[in-house]
Amino acid sequence: MPWVAVPYADEARRSRLNRLYGIQGIPTLIVLDPKGEVITRQGRVEVLNDVECREFPWHPKPVLELTDSNAVQLNEGPCLVLFVDSEDDGESEAAKQLIQPIAEKIIAKYKAKEEEAPLLFFVAGEDDMTDSLRDYTNLPEAAPLLTILDMSARAKYVMDVEEITPEIVEAFVSDFLADKLKPEPI
């Protein structure tokens, strides 16, 4: 490897790093800036999605398209997932644009407090992985469908409305963060 790495045999140092960065398994790639601040904990996913490293050092995007390679992030904490009908090519991009200002606002608020944002934000189209996620979480086939999935708590929050507006998304997120929503079991 052309980069600095901890030798696998150095168990003491690996153990300290695991605790410091909350590493649950391997392989894990966490990208740091020159000051040692975390740029992304999803380096492995980023490498898989950007094999030519055009977007290196992979600063986090406020809203991600849910894919097979980044679905593992659903297990890291609560995730807002907006399910859309991806047969319309522009719908996925329009959905990202709809929730991006809200995601940016939440991320900035918590970054100012030097805390991690309490939600990750995704847009999910129609594919086999999304179908499996809907089956696993017992979600309706509706699109658009606004959800917050908390896999570790085995809980879901669902807002099934005809039209998703920025105001609806913002109210849904605010109610979730204020513990005003009643979870349904996954």
mmCIF file of N, CA and C in Angstrom, residues 16-82:
data_model
loop_
_atom_site.group_PDB
_atom_site.id
_atom_site.type_symbol
_atom_site.label_atom_id
_atom_site.label_comp_id
_atom_site.label_asym_id
_atom_site.label_seq_id
_atom_site.Cartn_x
_atom_site.Cartn_y
_atom_site.Cartn_z
ATOM 1 N N ARG A 16 -6.968 0.408 19.695
ATOM 2 C CA ARG A 16 -7.190 1.823 20.016
ATOM 3 C C ARG A 16 -7.909 2.534 18.870
ATOM 4 N N LEU A 17 -7.493 2.256 17.638
ATOM 5 C CA LEU A 17 -8.140 2.867 16.475
ATOM 6 C C LEU A 17 -9.587 2.396 16.334
ATOM 7 N N ASN A 18 -9.829 1.130 16.601
ATOM 8 C CA ASN A 18 -11.202 0.608 16.542
ATOM 9 C C ASN A 18 -12.105 1.363 17.511
ATOM 10 N N ARG A 19 -11.623 1.588 18.724
ATOM 11 C CA ARG A 19 -12.413 2.320 19.716
ATOM 12 C C ARG A 19 -12.579 3.779 19.322
ATOM 13 N N LEU A 20 -11.491 4.401 18.875
ATOM 14 C CA LEU A 20 -11.511 5.818 18.513
ATOM 15 C C LEU A 20 -12.488 6.098 17.375
ATOM 16 N N TYR A 21 -12.502 5.225 16.367
ATOM 17 C CA TYR A 21 -13.331 5.466 15.185
ATOM 18 C C TYR A 21 -14.575 4.597 15.123
ATOM 19 N N GLY A 22 -14.828 3.821 16.162
ATOM 20 C CA GLY A 22 -16.036 3.003 16.199
ATOM 21 C C GLY A 22 -16.084 1.958 15.098
ATOM 22 N N ILE A 23 -14.951 1.375 14.791
ATOM 23 C CA ILE A 23 -14.884 0.384 13.721
ATOM 24 C C ILE A 23 -15.511 -0.916 14.208
ATOM 25 N N GLN A 24 -16.449 -1.411 13.417
ATOM 26 C CA GLN A 24 -17.194 -2.621 13.766
ATOM 27 C C GLN A 24 -16.671 -3.847 13.024
ATOM 28 N N GLY A 25 -16.063 -3.647 11.871
ATOM 29 C CA GLY A 25 -15.614 -4.790 11.080
ATOM 30 C C GLY A 25 -14.615 -4.371 10.036
ATOM 31 N N ILE A 26 -14.066 -5.369 9.380
ATOM 32 C CA ILE A 26 -13.113 -5.097 8.318
ATOM 33 C C ILE A 26 -13.643 -5.705 7.031
ATOM 34 N N PRO A 27 -13.330 -5.149 5.906
ATOM 35 C CA PRO A 27 -12.452 -3.994 5.725
ATOM 36 C C PRO A 27 -13.173 -2.683 6.017
ATOM 37 N N THR A 28 -12.460 -1.753 6.575
ATOM 38 C CA THR A 28 -12.957 -0.402 6.840
ATOM 39 C C THR A 28 -11.923 0.577 6.323
ATOM 40 N N LEU A 29 -12.386 1.598 5.638
ATOM 41 C CA LEU A 29 -11.497 2.652 5.163
ATOM 42 C C LEU A 29 -12.087 3.983 5.595
ATOM 43 N N ILE A 30 -11.398 4.645 6.519
ATOM 44 C CA ILE A 30 -11.802 5.958 7.000
ATOM 45 C C ILE A 30 -10.791 6.953 6.449
ATOM 46 N N VAL A 31 -11.294 7.992 5.783
ATOM 47 C CA VAL A 31 -10.417 8.991 5.175
ATOM 48 C C VAL A 31 -10.354 10.204 6.100
ATOM 49 N N LEU A 32 -9.121 10.598 6.444
ATOM 50 C CA LEU A 32 -8.881 11.746 7.318
ATOM 51 C C LEU A 32 -8.238 12.877 6.528
ATOM 52 N N ASP A 33 -8.447 14.112 7.001
ATOM 53 C CA ASP A 33 -7.751 15.242 6.389
ATOM 54 C C ASP A 33 -6.384 15.389 7.061
ATOM 55 N N PRO A 34 -5.555 16.320 6.603
ATOM 56 C CA PRO A 34 -4.216 16.471 7.203
ATOM 57 C C PRO A 34 -4.227 16.786 8.707
ATOM 58 N N LYS A 35 -5.329 17.336 9.214
ATOM 59 C CA LYS A 35 -5.425 17.633 10.645
ATOM 60 C C LYS A 35 -5.907 16.436 11.460
ATOM 61 N N GLY A 36 -6.230 15.340 10.785
ATOM 62 C CA GLY A 36 -6.725 14.157 11.476
ATOM 63 C C GLY A 36 -8.231 14.133 11.655
ATOM 64 N N GLU A 37 -8.931 15.090 11.024
ATOM 65 C CA GLU A 37 -10.396 15.126 11.093
ATOM 66 C C GLU A 37 -10.970 14.157 10.065
ATOM 67 N N VAL A 38 -12.060 13.499 10.430
ATOM 68 C CA VAL A 38 -12.687 12.530 9.528
ATOM 69 C C VAL A 38 -13.357 13.250 8.354
ATOM 70 N N ILE A 39 -12.982 12.840 7.156
ATOM 71 C CA ILE A 39 -13.671 13.303 5.947
ATOM 72 C C ILE A 39 -14.839 12.370 5.683
ATOM 73 N N THR A 40 -14.563 11.067 5.671
ATOM 74 C CA THR A 40 -15.625 10.081 5.493
ATOM 75 C C THR A 40 -15.265 8.775 6.190
ATOM 76 N N ARG A 41 -16.282 8.172 6.766
ATOM 77 C CA ARG A 41 -16.145 6.843 7.342
ATOM 78 C C ARG A 41 -16.496 5.789 6.298
ATOM 79 N N GLN A 42 -16.908 6.241 5.134
ATOM 80 C CA GLN A 42 -17.373 5.348 4.075
ATOM 81 C C GLN A 42 -16.367 5.240 2.931
ATOM 82 N N GLY A 43 -15.088 5.273 3.236
ATOM 83 C CA GLY A 43 -14.069 5.207 2.194
ATOM 84 C C GLY A 43 -14.182 3.964 1.333
ATOM 85 N N ARG A 44 -14.492 2.841 1.937
ATOM 86 C CA ARG A 44 -14.622 1.598 1.174
ATOM 87 C C ARG A 44 -15.749 1.711 0.142
ATOM 88 N N VAL A 45 -16.895 2.210 0.570
ATOM 89 C CA VAL A 45 -18.024 2.393 -0.346
ATOM 90 C C VAL A 45 -17.650 3.389 -1.433
ATOM 91 N N GLU A 46 -16.970 4.461 -1.051
ATOM 92 C CA GLU A 46 -16.593 5.485 -2.026
ATOM 93 C C GLU A 46 -15.647 4.926 -3.080
ATOM 94 N N VAL A 47 -14.682 4.121 -2.669
ATOM 95 C CA VAL A 47 -13.761 3.509 -3.629
ATOM 96 C C VAL A 47 -14.530 2.608 -4.589
ATOM 97 N N LEU A 48 -15.473 1.830 -4.053
ATOM 98 C CA LEU A 48 -16.270 0.947 -4.910
ATOM 99 C C LEU A 48 -17.117 1.729 -5.912
ATOM 100 N N ASN A 49 -17.625 2.885 -5.488
ATOM 101 C CA ASN A 49 -18.480 3.693 -6.360
ATOM 102 C C ASN A 49 -17.697 4.656 -7.247
ATOM 103 N N ASP A 50 -16.433 4.895 -6.936
ATOM 104 C CA ASP A 50 -15.611 5.865 -7.672
ATOM 105 C C ASP A 50 -14.230 5.258 -7.895
ATOM 106 N N VAL A 51 -14.174 4.177 -8.672
ATOM 107 C CA VAL A 51 -12.930 3.416 -8.828
ATOM 108 C C VAL A 51 -11.799 4.243 -9.440
ATOM 109 N N GLU A 52 -12.133 5.297 -10.174
ATOM 110 C CA GLU A 52 -11.089 6.156 -10.742
ATOM 111 C C GLU A 52 -10.741 7.305 -9.799
ATOM 112 N N CYS A 53 -11.394 7.351 -8.642
ATOM 113 C CA CYS A 53 -11.116 8.343 -7.588
ATOM 114 C C CYS A 53 -11.253 9.780 -8.070
ATOM 115 N N ARG A 54 -12.218 10.020 -8.930
ATOM 116 C CA ARG A 54 -12.442 11.369 -9.454
ATOM 117 C C ARG A 54 -12.967 12.324 -8.389
ATOM 118 N N GLU A 55 -13.669 11.779 -7.379
ATOM 119 C CA GLU A 55 -14.246 12.635 -6.336
ATOM 120 C C GLU A 55 -13.446 12.589 -5.033
ATOM 121 N N PHE A 56 -12.241 11.968 -5.084
ATOM 122 C CA PHE A 56 -11.381 11.901 -3.904
ATOM 123 C C PHE A 56 -11.130 13.298 -3.374
ATOM 124 N N PRO A 57 -11.187 13.545 -2.100
ATOM 125 C CA PRO A 57 -11.193 12.614 -0.966
ATOM 126 C C PRO A 57 -12.587 12.224 -0.463
ATOM 127 N N TRP A 58 -13.582 12.356 -1.291
ATOM 128 C CA TRP A 58 -14.919 11.855 -0.998
ATOM 129 C C TRP A 58 -15.586 12.532 0.200
ATOM 130 N N HIS A 59 -15.637 13.853 0.146
ATOM 131 C CA HIS A 59 -16.403 14.568 1.164
ATOM 132 C C HIS A 59 -17.846 14.089 1.084
ATOM 133 N N PRO A 60 -18.496 13.903 2.219
ATOM 134 C CA PRO A 60 -19.859 13.362 2.208
ATOM 135 C C PRO A 60 -20.822 14.248 1.426
ATOM 136 N N LYS A 61 -21.727 13.590 0.718
ATOM 137 C CA LYS A 61 -22.802 14.284 0.027
ATOM 138 C C LYS A 61 -24.000 14.301 0.971
ATOM 139 N N PRO A 62 -24.747 15.379 0.957
ATOM 140 C CA PRO A 62 -25.890 15.446 1.883
ATOM 141 C C PRO A 62 -26.948 14.382 1.597
ATOM 142 N N VAL A 63 -27.140 14.054 0.307
ATOM 143 C CA VAL A 63 -28.160 13.081 -0.080
ATOM 144 C C VAL A 63 -27.516 12.079 -1.032
ATOM 145 N N LEU A 64 -27.715 10.803 -0.733
ATOM 146 C CA LEU A 64 -27.153 9.744 -1.563
ATOM 147 C C LEU A 64 -28.254 8.968 -2.263
ATOM 148 N N GLU A 65 -27.937 8.474 -3.433
ATOM 149 C CA GLU A 65 -28.813 7.513 -4.102
ATOM 150 C C GLU A 65 -28.536 6.167 -3.432
ATOM 151 N N LEU A 66 -29.568 5.492 -2.986
ATOM 152 C CA LEU A 66 -29.400 4.209 -2.307
ATOM 153 C C LEU A 66 -28.996 3.153 -3.330
ATOM 154 N N THR A 67 -27.838 2.528 -3.090
ATOM 155 C CA THR A 67 -27.315 1.504 -3.990
ATOM 156 C C THR A 67 -26.930 0.272 -3.185
ATOM 157 N N ASP A 68 -26.636 -0.806 -3.895
ATOM 158 C CA ASP A 68 -26.171 -2.021 -3.225
ATOM 159 C C ASP A 68 -24.930 -1.750 -2.377
ATOM 160 N N SER A 69 -24.006 -0.939 -2.897
ATOM 161 C CA SER A 69 -22.750 -0.722 -2.195
ATOM 162 C C SER A 69 -22.869 0.193 -0.983
ATOM 163 N N ASN A 70 -23.820 1.121 -0.970
ATOM 164 C CA ASN A 70 -23.913 2.002 0.208
ATOM 165 C C ASN A 70 -25.069 1.642 1.136
ATOM 166 N N ALA A 71 -25.812 0.583 0.818
ATOM 167 C CA ALA A 71 -26.933 0.173 1.671
ATOM 168 C C ALA A 71 -26.475 -0.207 3.074
ATOM 169 N N VAL A 72 -25.208 -0.565 3.232
ATOM 170 C CA VAL A 72 -24.675 -0.903 4.555
ATOM 171 C C VAL A 72 -24.821 0.274 5.522
ATOM 172 N N GLN A 73 -24.860 1.485 4.990
ATOM 173 C CA GLN A 73 -25.007 2.672 5.830
ATOM 174 C C GLN A 73 -26.366 2.720 6.526
ATOM 175 N N LEU A 74 -27.340 1.980 6.022
ATOM 176 C CA LEU A 74 -28.644 1.941 6.683
ATOM 177 C C LEU A 74 -28.537 1.382 8.095
ATOM 178 N N ASN A 75 -27.480 0.640 8.364
ATOM 179 C CA ASN A 75 -27.288 0.034 9.685
ATOM 180 C C ASN A 75 -26.570 0.950 10.661
ATOM 181 N N GLU A 76 -26.157 2.125 10.222
ATOM 182 C CA GLU A 76 -25.355 3.007 11.064
ATOM 183 C C GLU A 76 -26.171 3.939 11.941
ATOM 184 N N GLY A 77 -27.461 3.972 11.747
ATOM 185 C CA GLY A 77 -28.311 4.854 12.530
ATOM 186 C C GLY A 77 -29.534 5.210 11.713
ATOM 187 N N PRO A 78 -30.350 6.104 12.222
ATOM 188 C CA PRO A 78 -31.561 6.476 11.490
ATOM 189 C C PRO A 78 -31.239 7.079 10.121
ATOM 190 N N CYS A 79 -32.026 6.685 9.125
ATOM 191 C CA CYS A 79 -31.841 7.158 7.753
ATOM 192 C C CYS A 79 -33.180 7.577 7.172
ATOM 193 N N LEU A 80 -33.244 8.788 6.664
ATOM 194 C CA LEU A 80 -34.409 9.203 5.915
ATOM 195 C C LEU A 80 -34.253 8.616 4.519
ATOM 196 N N VAL A 81 -35.271 7.886 4.069
ATOM 197 C CA VAL A 81 -35.246 7.307 2.726
ATOM 198 C C VAL A 81 -36.516 7.746 2.014
ATOM 199 N N LEU A 82 -36.329 8.442 0.902
ATOM 200 C CA LEU A 82 -37.445 8.843 0.054
ATOM 201 C C LEU A 82 -37.485 7.873 -1.127
#
